[in-house]
PDB file of C-alpha atoms in Angstrom:
ATOM      1  CA  THR A   1     -31.332 -30.504   1.882  1.00 47.00           C
ATOM      2  CA  GLY A   2     -34.470 -28.894   0.578  1.00 53.00           C
ATOM      3  CA  SER A   3     -35.488 -25.573  -0.840  1.00 62.00           C
ATOM      4  CA  GLY A   4     -36.102 -22.092   0.465  1.00 72.00           C
ATOM      5  CA  VAL A   5     -37.636 -18.858  -0.710  1.00 77.00           C
ATOM      6  CA  VAL A   6     -36.546 -15.332   0.169  1.00 81.00           C
ATOM      7  CA  ARG A   7     -37.575 -11.946  -1.179  1.00 84.00           C
ATOM      8  CA  PRO A   8     -35.328  -9.449  -2.967  1.00 88.00           C
ATOM      9  CA  ARG A   9     -33.247  -7.354  -0.563  1.00 89.00           C
ATOM     10  CA  ASP A  10     -33.722  -9.935   2.233  1.00 89.00           C
ATOM     11  CA  ASN A  11     -30.695 -11.474   3.920  1.00 91.00           C
ATOM     12  CA  LEU A  12     -30.016 -15.179   3.510  1.00 89.00           C
ATOM     13  CA  GLN A  13     -28.297 -17.452   6.029  1.00 89.00           C
ATOM     14  CA  LEU A  14     -27.434 -21.071   5.299  1.00 90.00           C
ATOM     15  CA  VAL A  15     -26.205 -23.546   7.905  1.00 90.00           C
ATOM     16  CA  CYS A  16     -24.042 -26.584   7.208  1.00 89.00           C
ATOM     17  CA  LYS A  17     -24.143 -29.090  10.091  1.00 88.00           C
ATOM     18  CA  VAL A  18     -21.251 -31.542   9.941  1.00 87.00           C
ATOM     19  CA  SER A  19     -21.184 -34.955  11.596  1.00 82.00           C
ATOM     20  CA  GLY A  20     -18.561 -37.670  11.744  1.00 82.00           C
ATOM     21  CA  PHE A  21     -15.534 -35.412  12.193  1.00 82.00           C
ATOM     22  CA  SER A  22     -14.661 -32.034  13.658  1.00 90.00           C
ATOM     23  CA  ILE A  23     -14.757 -28.933  11.467  1.00 90.00           C
ATOM     24  CA  GLN A  24     -11.849 -27.571  13.513  1.00 93.00           C
ATOM     25  CA  THR A  25      -9.237 -30.076  12.351  1.00 89.00           C
ATOM     26  CA  GLN A  26      -6.327 -28.586  10.426  1.00 87.00           C
ATOM     27  CA  ASN A  27      -6.909 -31.103   7.614  1.00 83.00           C
ATOM     28  CA  TYR A  28     -10.182 -29.599   6.357  1.00 85.00           C
ATOM     29  CA  VAL A  29     -11.259 -26.345   4.762  1.00 87.00           C
ATOM     30  CA  TRP A  30     -14.987 -25.732   4.353  1.00 90.00           C
ATOM     31  CA  HIS A  31     -16.609 -24.044   1.361  1.00 89.00           C
ATOM     32  CA  TRP A  32     -19.860 -22.842  -0.101  1.00 90.00           C
ATOM     33  CA  PHE A  33     -20.586 -23.054  -3.828  1.00 88.00           C
ATOM     34  CA  HIS A  34     -23.628 -22.159  -5.835  1.00 87.00           C
ATOM     35  CA  GLN A  35     -24.950 -23.119  -9.232  1.00 84.00           C
ATOM     36  CA  PRO A  36     -27.355 -20.546 -10.664  1.00 86.00           C
ATOM     37  CA  PHE A  37     -30.034 -22.131 -12.808  1.00 84.00           C
ATOM     38  CA  GLY A  38     -28.705 -22.861 -16.291  1.00 86.00           C
ATOM     39  CA  LYS A  39     -25.151 -21.839 -15.359  1.00 87.00           C
ATOM     40  CA  THR A  40     -21.963 -23.498 -14.172  1.00 82.00           C
ATOM     41  CA  LEU A  41     -20.974 -24.261 -10.611  1.00 81.00           C
ATOM     42  CA  GLU A  42     -19.184 -21.368  -8.889  1.00 86.00           C
ATOM     43  CA  TRP A  43     -17.180 -21.211  -5.666  1.00 86.00           C
ATOM     44  CA  ILE A  44     -18.295 -18.326  -3.423  1.00 90.00           C
ATOM     45  CA  VAL A  45     -16.721 -18.524   0.072  1.00 91.00           C
ATOM     46  CA  GLY A  46     -14.408 -20.695   2.167  1.00 91.00           C
ATOM     47  CA  ILE A  47     -13.235 -20.932   5.775  1.00 93.00           C
ATOM     48  CA  HIS A  48     -10.526 -22.789   7.675  1.00 93.00           C
ATOM     49  CA  PRO A  49     -11.853 -22.856  11.269  1.00 93.00           C
ATOM     50  CA  TYR A  50      -8.553 -24.254  12.569  1.00 92.00           C
ATOM     51  CA  ASN A  51      -6.619 -21.063  11.765  1.00 92.00           C
ATOM     52  CA  GLY A  52      -9.427 -18.584  11.045  1.00 91.00           C
ATOM     53  CA  ASN A  53      -8.573 -17.972   7.381  1.00 91.00           C
ATOM     54  CA  LYS A  54     -11.477 -16.917   5.156  1.00 92.00           C
ATOM     55  CA  TRP A  55     -11.749 -16.469   1.393  1.00 90.00           C
ATOM     56  CA  TYR A  56     -14.421 -14.704  -0.662  1.00 92.00           C
ATOM     57  CA  SER A  57     -15.233 -14.643  -4.351  1.00 89.00           C
ATOM     58  CA  PRO A  58     -15.176 -11.097  -5.754  1.00 89.00           C
ATOM     59  CA  SER A  59     -18.751 -11.687  -6.928  1.00 87.00           C
ATOM     60  CA  VAL A  60     -20.050 -11.724  -3.327  1.00 89.00           C
ATOM     61  CA  LYS A  61     -17.255 -10.173  -1.264  1.00 83.00           C
ATOM     62  CA  ASN A  62     -19.128  -6.983  -0.351  1.00 92.00           C
ATOM     63  CA  ARG A  63     -22.350  -8.825   0.604  1.00 95.00           C
ATOM     64  CA  ALA A  64     -21.217 -12.132   2.083  1.00 95.00           C
ATOM     65  CA  SER A  65     -19.801 -13.519   5.292  1.00 96.00           C
ATOM     66  CA  ILE A  66     -18.722 -16.981   6.377  1.00 96.00           C
ATOM     67  CA  SER A  67     -18.318 -18.129   9.968  1.00 96.00           C
ATOM     68  CA  SER A  68     -18.194 -21.298  12.038  1.00 96.00           C
ATOM     69  CA  ASP A  69     -19.154 -22.606  15.473  1.00 96.00           C
ATOM     70  CA  GLY A  70     -16.907 -25.430  16.616  1.00 94.00           C
ATOM     71  CA  SER A  71     -19.098 -26.249  19.619  1.00 95.00           C
ATOM     72  CA  LYS A  72     -22.007 -27.000  17.272  1.00 94.00           C
ATOM     73  CA  ASN A  73     -19.786 -28.370  14.491  1.00 92.00           C
ATOM     74  CA  GLU A  74     -21.482 -26.033  12.017  1.00 92.00           C
ATOM     75  CA  PHE A  75     -20.421 -23.398   9.536  1.00 93.00           C
ATOM     76  CA  TYR A  76     -22.520 -20.620   8.099  1.00 94.00           C
ATOM     77  CA  PHE A  77     -22.919 -18.543   4.967  1.00 94.00           C
ATOM     78  CA  GLN A  78     -24.734 -15.218   5.018  1.00 95.00           C
ATOM     79  CA  LEU A  79     -25.577 -13.229   1.904  1.00 94.00           C
ATOM     80  CA  ASN A  80     -27.040  -9.766   2.365  1.00 95.00           C
ATOM     81  CA  SER A  81     -29.529  -8.004   0.111  1.00 93.00           C
ATOM     82  CA  VAL A  82     -30.224 -10.917  -2.229  1.00 91.00           C
ATOM     83  CA  SER A  83     -31.472 -10.395  -5.751  1.00 89.00           C
ATOM     84  CA  VAL A  84     -32.924 -12.602  -8.472  1.00 87.00           C
ATOM     85  CA  ALA A  85     -29.346 -13.212  -9.662  1.00 88.00           C
ATOM     86  CA  ASP A  86     -28.668 -15.101  -6.399  1.00 88.00           C
ATOM     87  CA  ALA A  87     -31.275 -17.787  -7.121  1.00 88.00           C
ATOM     88  CA  ALA A  88     -29.317 -21.044  -7.321  1.00 86.00           C
ATOM     89  CA  VAL A  89     -28.614 -24.434  -5.837  1.00 84.00           C
ATOM     90  CA  TYR A  90     -26.225 -23.878  -2.915  1.00 86.00           C
ATOM     91  CA  PHE A  91     -23.710 -26.512  -1.804  1.00 84.00           C
ATOM     92  CA  CYS A  92     -21.529 -26.719   1.267  1.00 86.00           C
ATOM     93  CA  SER A  93     -18.461 -28.877   0.948  1.00 85.00           C
ATOM     94  CA  ARG A  94     -15.348 -30.152   2.643  1.00 83.00           C
ATOM     95  CA  GLU A  95     -11.866 -29.792   1.186  1.00 81.00           C
ATOM     96  CA  ASP A  96      -9.298 -32.322   2.335  1.00 76.00           C
ATOM     97  CA  THR A  97      -6.128 -30.227   2.387  1.00 70.00           C
ATOM     98  CA  MET A  98      -3.914 -33.283   2.859  1.00 59.00           C
ATOM     99  CA  ARG A  99      -4.748 -34.865  -0.493  1.00 49.00           C
ATOM    100  CA  GLU A 100      -2.661 -33.828  -3.484  1.00 40.00           C
ATOM    101  CA  VAL A 101      -5.296 -34.602  -6.106  1.00 37.00           C
ATOM    102  CA  ASP A 102      -7.019 -32.759  -8.901  1.00 37.00           C
ATOM    103  CA  LEU A 103      -9.646 -30.294  -7.770  1.00 40.00           C
ATOM    104  CA  VAL A 104     -12.994 -32.028  -8.179  1.00 41.00           C
ATOM    105  CA  LEU A 105     -16.446 -31.873  -6.702  1.00 41.00           C
ATOM    106  CA  ASN A 106     -18.585 -34.966  -6.623  1.00 40.00           C
ATOM    107  CA  LYS A 107     -22.241 -34.647  -5.700  1.00 41.00           C
ATOM    108  CA  ASN A 108     -22.356 -38.234  -4.422  1.00 39.00           C
ATOM    109  CA  GLY A 109     -19.234 -38.031  -2.281  1.00 37.00           C
ATOM    110  CA  LYS A 110     -17.604 -40.719  -4.446  1.00 37.00           C
ATOM    111  CA  HIS A 111     -15.310 -40.425  -7.430  1.00 35.00           C
ATOM    112  CA  ASN A 112     -17.415 -40.795 -10.547  1.00 35.00           C
ATOM    113  CA  ASN A 113     -16.251 -39.156 -13.762  1.00 35.00           C
ATOM    114  CA  GLN A 114     -19.808 -38.838 -15.039  1.00 32.00           C
ATOM    115  CA  ASN A 115     -20.826 -36.760 -12.030  1.00 31.00           C
ATOM    116  CA  THR A 116     -17.689 -34.720 -11.351  1.00 32.00           C
ATOM    117  CA  PHE A 117     -17.374 -30.983 -11.871  1.00 36.00           C
ATOM    118  CA  LEU A 118     -14.071 -29.233 -12.376  1.00 37.00           C
ATOM    119  CA  LEU A 119     -13.986 -26.253 -10.066  1.00 40.00           C
ATOM    120  CA  THR A 120     -12.796 -22.852 -11.207  1.00 38.00           C
ATOM    121  CA  ASN A 121     -12.469 -19.466  -9.539  1.00 38.00           C
ATOM    122  CA  MET A 122     -10.837 -20.940  -6.441  1.00 40.00           C
ATOM    123  CA  PRO A 123      -8.855 -18.758  -4.035  1.00 40.00           C
ATOM    124  CA  ARG A 124      -5.089 -18.968  -4.014  1.00 35.00           C
ATOM    125  CA  GLY A 125      -3.944 -21.567  -1.528  1.00 38.00           C
ATOM    126  CA  THR A 126      -6.886 -23.917  -1.980  1.00 37.00           C
ATOM    127  CA  VAL A 127      -6.013 -25.333  -5.378  1.00 35.00           C
ATOM    128  CA  ASN A 128      -5.310 -28.834  -4.080  1.00 36.00           C
ATOM    129  CA  GLY A 129      -7.737 -31.121  -2.345  1.00 41.00           C
ATOM    130  CA  LYS A 130     -10.842 -33.173  -2.961  1.00 43.00           C
ATOM    131  CA  PHE A 131     -14.215 -31.610  -2.344  1.00 47.00           C
ATOM    132  CA  ILE A 132     -17.123 -33.615  -1.006  1.00 46.00           C
ATOM    133  CA  VAL A 133     -20.599 -32.121  -0.953  1.00 46.00           C
ATOM    134  CA  VAL A 134     -22.345 -32.502   2.377  1.00 43.00           C
ATOM    135  CA  LEU A 135     -25.441 -30.375   1.747  1.00 46.00           C
ATOM    136  CA  MET A 136     -27.476 -29.076  -1.157  1.00 49.00           C
ATOM    137  CA  LYS A 137     -30.134 -26.371  -0.911  1.00 50.00           C
ATOM    138  CA  THR A 138     -32.117 -24.763  -3.709  1.00 52.00           C
ATOM    139  CA  LEU A 139     -32.822 -21.066  -3.232  1.00 54.00           C
ATOM    140  CA  CYS A 140     -35.529 -19.221  -5.122  1.00 52.00           C
ATOM    141  CA  ILE A 141     -35.831 -15.432  -5.065  1.00 48.00           C
ATOM    142  CA  LEU A 142     -39.399 -14.138  -5.486  1.00 41.00           C
TER     143      LEU A 142
END
């Protein structure tokens, strides 16, 4: 958690360190979301380290990459040539692919209707599963 500052046209890399379970299990897909200030939450990239599948939102596809390192149990998001429009709170999250439940994101990791966001703009094939936020980072572009 925390905040970070980068300058326009710089490259940004965020790291999500996972503990308690392996990122390489077939049951989990890992995602990054962002919520620009004053706007709604938006999915940006996802990865399934078990089979290597990756998904990108059209809004970042030409500037973004997602990768993982199973030996460190981490996954990474890189965004090239950032601009003021990229200033946001960034979230990494886990999708449980084995749960046939409505697509929700809960900031506290628990089901709570008052703090649940419906997710939109998800890639085909990841429309089922519960998302649990494991990291939040606020990014400011100066």
